[in-house]
């Protein structure tokens, strides 16, 4: 039996449609400005005819977006892989060991979420300088891994505490050691929360601006957000080029999201719930 379509249902649907349109306004403005000529004086939501694609070519060439996107892909990919590996392995004993040191260690790791990153700027910068990593992509990768691990360890630990021990005990009876049991039995069961960790860290690292600006400044290496910032100056900002660069930099994230949409939704539902 079908539910009746009432005025309350109509009101809810109209409200949701209105909210969706409001969320689309910034996206429309972003795309519209990227198609305007640089001497256009119209508002961001006013359409200019004919639109131009020259901004995309100029943004790509002047900001060297090809190399910048390659660096962003490398930093994001390597950082996320290392975060997953280290966080999952660190969370496993924290979730399975019930001794006092485990609880204290977990509290110590979570304490990293409460410490502002600005407090460590000078020590970390000096450390990267002494290691000779300034201007190298590895400096940004190491900083990202350190910054994102506490929250990722928290997600993995809470999810592992909800997993039953049956599969691990069966693997141990079959002769698997703790490491092999984790790799072959436990880690595949962490797929939902791993999806959560992947998407949260991918978006955060891809859009990171200050860390690459600080540790890669003055070198040939740069990331997409920093390269786009090159169109901003004290007196003149080339907004059509900036918005064109933003559209180009957003496309990879959108492609990844739509390709993995089902897994991402399951990851949020399972990982955050766990």
CSV table of C-alpha atoms in Angstrom, one decimal:
chain,number,residue,atom,x,y,z
A,1,UNK,CA,0.0,0.0,0.0
A,2,UNK,CA,1.4,3.4,-1.1
A,3,UNK,CA,1.7,6.3,1.4
A,4,UNK,CA,-0.4,9.3,0.7
A,5,UNK,CA,1.2,12.3,-0.9
A,6,UNK,CA,0.4,15.1,1.5
A,7,UNK,CA,1.3,18.8,1.7
A,8,UNK,CA,3.9,18.0,4.3
A,9,UNK,CA,5.7,15.7,1.8
A,10,UNK,CA,5.4,18.5,-0.8
A,11,UNK,CA,6.9,21.0,1.7
A,12,UNK,CA,9.8,18.7,2.5
A,13,UNK,CA,10.6,18.1,-1.2
A,14,UNK,CA,10.3,21.8,-2.1
A,15,UNK,CA,12.7,22.6,0.8
A,16,UNK,CA,15.2,20.0,-0.3
A,17,UNK,CA,15.1,21.3,-3.8
A,18,UNK,CA,15.6,24.9,-2.7
A,19,UNK,CA,18.6,23.8,-0.5
A,20,UNK,CA,20.1,21.9,-3.5
A,21,UNK,CA,19.7,25.0,-5.7
A,22,UNK,CA,21.4,27.2,-3.0
A,23,UNK,CA,24.3,24.7,-2.9
A,24,UNK,CA,24.6,24.9,-6.7
A,25,UNK,CA,24.9,28.7,-6.7
A,26,UNK,CA,28.6,28.8,-5.8
A,27,UNK,CA,29.4,26.1,-8.3
A,28,UNK,CA,27.6,28.0,-11.1
A,29,UNK,CA,29.4,31.1,-10.1
A,30,UNK,CA,32.8,29.3,-10.2
A,31,UNK,CA,32.1,27.8,-13.6
A,32,UNK,CA,30.6,31.0,-15.0
A,33,UNK,CA,33.6,33.3,-14.0
A,34,UNK,CA,36.0,30.8,-15.4
A,35,UNK,CA,34.3,31.3,-18.8
A,36,UNK,CA,34.4,35.1,-18.7
A,37,UNK,CA,36.9,37.3,-20.5
A,38,UNK,CA,39.5,38.9,-18.2
A,39,UNK,CA,38.1,42.4,-18.9
A,40,UNK,CA,34.5,41.5,-18.1
A,41,UNK,CA,32.8,43.8,-15.5
A,42,UNK,CA,29.6,41.7,-15.0
A,43,UNK,CA,28.7,39.9,-11.8
A,44,UNK,CA,29.7,36.3,-11.1
A,45,UNK,CA,26.2,35.0,-11.8
A,46,UNK,CA,25.7,37.0,-15.0
A,47,UNK,CA,26.4,35.0,-18.2
A,48,UNK,CA,28.6,36.6,-20.8
A,49,UNK,CA,28.3,35.6,-24.5
A,50,UNK,CA,30.2,34.1,-26.1
A,51,UNK,CA,31.9,32.2,-23.3
A,52,UNK,CA,35.7,31.7,-23.7
A,53,UNK,CA,37.9,28.7,-22.9
A,54,UNK,CA,41.1,30.8,-23.2
A,55,UNK,CA,41.3,31.1,-19.4
A,56,UNK,CA,41.8,27.3,-19.1
A,57,UNK,CA,44.7,27.3,-21.5
A,58,UNK,CA,46.3,30.3,-19.9
A,59,UNK,CA,45.9,28.9,-16.4
A,60,UNK,CA,47.3,25.6,-17.5
A,61,UNK,CA,50.3,27.1,-19.1
A,62,UNK,CA,51.1,30.1,-16.9
A,63,UNK,CA,50.7,28.2,-13.6
A,64,UNK,CA,52.3,25.0,-14.9
A,65,UNK,CA,49.3,23.2,-13.7
A,66,UNK,CA,50.3,19.9,-15.3
A,67,UNK,CA,53.4,19.6,-13.1
A,68,UNK,CA,51.5,21.0,-10.1
A,69,UNK,CA,48.7,18.4,-10.5
A,70,UNK,CA,51.3,15.6,-10.8
A,71,UNK,CA,52.9,16.7,-7.6
A,72,UNK,CA,49.5,16.9,-5.9
A,73,UNK,CA,48.7,13.4,-7.1
A,74,UNK,CA,52.1,12.1,-5.8
A,75,UNK,CA,51.8,13.8,-2.4
A,76,UNK,CA,48.1,12.8,-1.9
A,77,UNK,CA,48.6,9.2,-3.1
A,78,UNK,CA,51.7,8.4,-1.1
A,79,UNK,CA,50.4,10.2,2.0
A,80,UNK,CA,47.1,8.3,2.0
A,81,UNK,CA,48.8,4.9,1.5
A,82,UNK,CA,51.2,5.6,4.4
A,83,UNK,CA,48.4,6.9,6.6
A,84,UNK,CA,46.3,3.8,6.0
A,85,UNK,CA,49.2,1.4,6.6
A,86,UNK,CA,50.6,3.0,9.8
A,87,UNK,CA,47.2,3.9,11.3
A,88,UNK,CA,45.7,0.5,10.8
A,89,UNK,CA,48.8,-1.3,12.3
A,90,UNK,CA,48.9,1.2,15.2
A,91,UNK,CA,45.2,0.8,15.9
A,92,UNK,CA,45.3,-3.0,15.9
A,93,UNK,CA,47.1,-3.5,19.3
A,94,UNK,CA,45.4,-0.5,20.8
A,95,UNK,CA,42.0,-2.1,20.1
A,96,UNK,CA,42.9,-5.7,21.0
A,97,UNK,CA,45.2,-5.3,24.0
A,98,UNK,CA,43.2,-4.6,27.2
A,99,UNK,CA,46.2,-3.7,29.5
A,100,UNK,CA,46.6,-0.3,31.0
A,101,UNK,CA,49.4,0.8,28.8
A,102,UNK,CA,47.1,0.4,25.8
A,103,UNK,CA,44.5,2.8,27.1
A,104,UNK,CA,47.2,5.4,28.0
A,105,UNK,CA,48.8,5.0,24.6
A,106,UNK,CA,45.4,5.5,22.9
A,107,UNK,CA,44.8,8.6,25.0
A,108,UNK,CA,48.3,9.9,24.1
A,109,UNK,CA,47.6,9.4,20.4
A,110,UNK,CA,44.2,11.1,20.5
A,111,UNK,CA,45.8,14.0,22.4
A,112,UNK,CA,47.5,14.8,19.0
A,113,UNK,CA,44.0,16.0,17.9
A,114,UNK,CA,44.1,18.7,20.6
A,115,UNK,CA,47.5,20.2,19.8
A,116,UNK,CA,47.3,23.1,17.3
A,117,UNK,CA,49.6,22.4,14.4
A,118,UNK,CA,51.0,26.0,14.6
A,119,UNK,CA,52.9,25.1,17.8
A,120,UNK,CA,55.1,22.7,15.8
A,121,UNK,CA,55.8,25.0,12.8
A,122,UNK,CA,59.3,26.2,13.8
A,123,UNK,CA,60.6,22.8,15.2
A,124,UNK,CA,59.3,20.9,12.1
A,125,UNK,CA,60.7,23.4,9.7
A,126,UNK,CA,64.1,23.3,11.4
A,127,UNK,CA,64.0,19.5,11.3
A,128,UNK,CA,63.1,19.4,7.6
A,129,UNK,CA,65.9,21.9,7.0
A,130,UNK,CA,68.5,19.8,8.9
A,131,UNK,CA,67.4,16.7,7.0
A,132,UNK,CA,67.8,18.5,3.7
A,133,UNK,CA,64.1,17.9,2.8
A,134,UNK,CA,63.1,21.5,2.2
A,135,UNK,CA,61.8,21.8,-1.4
A,136,UNK,CA,61.2,18.0,-1.6
A,137,UNK,CA,57.8,16.4,-1.8
A,138,UNK,CA,58.8,14.1,1.0
A,139,UNK,CA,58.8,17.0,3.5
A,140,UNK,CA,55.1,17.6,2.7
A,141,UNK,CA,54.3,13.8,2.7
A,142,UNK,CA,55.9,13.3,6.2
A,143,UNK,CA,54.1,16.3,7.6
A,144,UNK,CA,50.7,15.1,6.2
A,145,UNK,CA,51.2,11.6,7.6
A,146,UNK,CA,52.0,13.0,11.0
A,147,UNK,CA,49.1,15.4,11.1
A,148,UNK,CA,46.4,13.0,9.8
A,149,UNK,CA,47.4,9.8,11.8
A,150,UNK,CA,45.8,10.6,15.2
A,151,UNK,CA,42.3,10.9,13.7
A,152,UNK,CA,42.8,7.9,11.4
A,153,UNK,CA,44.1,5.8,14.3
A,154,UNK,CA,41.0,6.9,16.3
A,155,UNK,CA,38.6,5.7,13.4
A,156,UNK,CA,40.4,2.4,13.0
A,157,UNK,CA,40.6,1.7,16.8
A,158,UNK,CA,36.9,2.4,17.3
A,159,UNK,CA,36.0,0.2,14.3
A,160,UNK,CA,38.2,-2.6,15.4
A,161,UNK,CA,36.7,-2.7,18.9
A,162,UNK,CA,33.3,-3.5,17.2
A,163,UNK,CA,34.8,-6.4,15.2
A,164,UNK,CA,34.4,-9.9,16.8
A,165,UNK,CA,37.5,-12.0,17.5
A,166,UNK,CA,36.2,-15.1,15.9
A,167,UNK,CA,38.0,-14.8,12.6
A,168,UNK,CA,41.3,-13.9,14.3
A,169,UNK,CA,41.1,-16.8,16.7
A,170,UNK,CA,40.4,-19.2,13.8
A,171,UNK,CA,43.4,-17.8,11.9
A,172,UNK,CA,45.6,-18.3,15.0
A,173,UNK,CA,44.4,-21.9,15.3
A,174,UNK,CA,45.4,-22.4,11.7
A,175,UNK,CA,48.9,-21.4,12.4
A,176,UNK,CA,48.9,-17.7,11.4
A,177,UNK,CA,51.0,-15.3,13.4
A,178,UNK,CA,49.7,-11.9,14.6
A,179,UNK,CA,51.1,-10.0,11.6
A,180,UNK,CA,49.8,-12.5,9.0
A,181,UNK,CA,46.5,-12.7,10.8
A,182,UNK,CA,46.2,-8.9,10.6
A,183,UNK,CA,47.2,-8.6,7.0
A,184,UNK,CA,45.1,-11.5,5.6
A,185,UNK,CA,42.1,-11.6,8.0
A,186,UNK,CA,41.7,-8.3,9.9
A,187,UNK,CA,42.6,-5.7,7.3
A,188,UNK,CA,40.1,-6.9,4.6
A,189,UNK,CA,37.4,-6.5,7.3
A,190,UNK,CA,38.4,-2.9,7.7
A,191,UNK,CA,37.3,-1.9,4.2
A,192,UNK,CA,34.4,0.3,5.3
A,193,UNK,CA,36.4,2.4,7.7
A,194,UNK,CA,39.3,2.4,5.2
A,195,UNK,CA,36.9,4.1,2.7
A,196,UNK,CA,36.2,6.8,5.3
A,197,UNK,CA,39.9,7.3,6.0
A,198,UNK,CA,40.7,7.5,2.2
A,199,UNK,CA,38.2,10.1,1.3
A,200,UNK,CA,38.7,12.3,4.4
A,201,UNK,CA,42.4,12.4,3.9
A,202,UNK,CA,42.4,12.6,0.2
A,203,UNK,CA,40.2,15.7,0.2
A,204,UNK,CA,42.1,17.3,3.0
A,205,UNK,CA,45.6,16.7,1.6
A,206,UNK,CA,44.6,17.6,-2.0
A,207,UNK,CA,43.3,21.0,-0.8
A,208,UNK,CA,46.1,21.7,1.6
A,209,UNK,CA,47.7,25.1,1.0
A,210,UNK,CA,49.8,26.2,3.8
A,211,UNK,CA,52.0,23.1,4.2
A,212,UNK,CA,53.2,23.0,0.6
A,213,UNK,CA,53.6,26.8,0.6
A,214,UNK,CA,55.9,26.6,3.6
A,215,UNK,CA,58.0,23.5,2.8
A,216,UNK,CA,58.1,23.8,-1.0
A,217,UNK,CA,58.4,27.6,-1.3
A,218,UNK,CA,61.3,28.7,-3.4
A,219,UNK,CA,61.7,25.4,-5.2
A,220,UNK,CA,60.5,24.1,-8.6
A,221,UNK,CA,58.0,21.8,-6.8
A,222,UNK,CA,54.6,23.1,-6.1
A,223,UNK,CA,51.0,21.8,-5.8
A,224,UNK,CA,47.8,22.8,-7.5
A,225,UNK,CA,46.5,25.2,-4.8
A,226,UNK,CA,49.8,27.0,-4.5
A,227,UNK,CA,50.2,27.2,-8.2
A,228,UNK,CA,46.7,28.8,-8.5
A,229,UNK,CA,47.6,31.2,-5.8
A,230,UNK,CA,50.2,32.6,-8.1
A,231,UNK,CA,47.4,34.5,-9.9
A,232,UNK,CA,46.7,36.5,-6.8
A,233,UNK,CA,48.8,39.6,-6.1
A,234,UNK,CA,48.6,42.6,-3.8
A,235,UNK,CA,47.0,45.0,-6.3
A,236,UNK,CA,45.7,42.7,-9.1
A,237,UNK,CA,43.9,39.4,-9.0
A,238,UNK,CA,43.2,37.5,-12.2
A,239,UNK,CA,39.9,36.0,-11.2
A,240,UNK,CA,39.0,34.3,-14.4
A,241,UNK,CA,42.3,32.5,-14.4
A,242,UNK,CA,42.0,31.7,-10.7
A,243,UNK,CA,38.5,30.2,-11.2
A,244,UNK,CA,39.6,28.3,-14.3
A,245,UNK,CA,42.5,26.8,-12.3
A,246,UNK,CA,40.1,25.9,-9.5
A,247,UNK,CA,37.8,24.1,-12.0
A,248,UNK,CA,40.8,22.1,-13.3
A,249,UNK,CA,42.0,21.2,-9.9
A,250,UNK,CA,38.5,20.1,-8.7
A,251,UNK,CA,38.0,17.7,-11.7
A,252,UNK,CA,40.3,14.9,-10.4
A,253,UNK,CA,38.6,14.8,-7.0
A,254,UNK,CA,35.1,14.7,-8.7
A,255,UNK,CA,36.2,11.9,-11.0
A,256,UNK,CA,37.5,9.9,-8.0
A,257,UNK,CA,34.3,10.6,-6.0
A,258,UNK,CA,31.9,9.6,-8.8
A,259,UNK,CA,34.0,6.5,-9.6
A,260,UNK,CA,34.0,5.4,-5.9
A,261,UNK,CA,30.7,6.9,-4.9
A,262,UNK,CA,29.2,3.6,-3.7
A,263,UNK,CA,32.3,2.6,-1.7
A,264,UNK,CA,32.6,6.1,-0.2
A,265,UNK,CA,29.0,6.1,1.1
A,266,UNK,CA,29.5,2.6,2.6
A,267,UNK,CA,32.7,3.9,4.1
A,268,UNK,CA,31.1,6.8,5.8
A,269,UNK,CA,28.1,4.7,7.0
A,270,UNK,CA,30.2,1.9,8.3
A,271,UNK,CA,33.4,3.6,9.4
A,272,UNK,CA,31.8,6.6,11.3
A,273,UNK,CA,29.3,4.3,12.8
A,274,UNK,CA,32.0,1.9,14.0
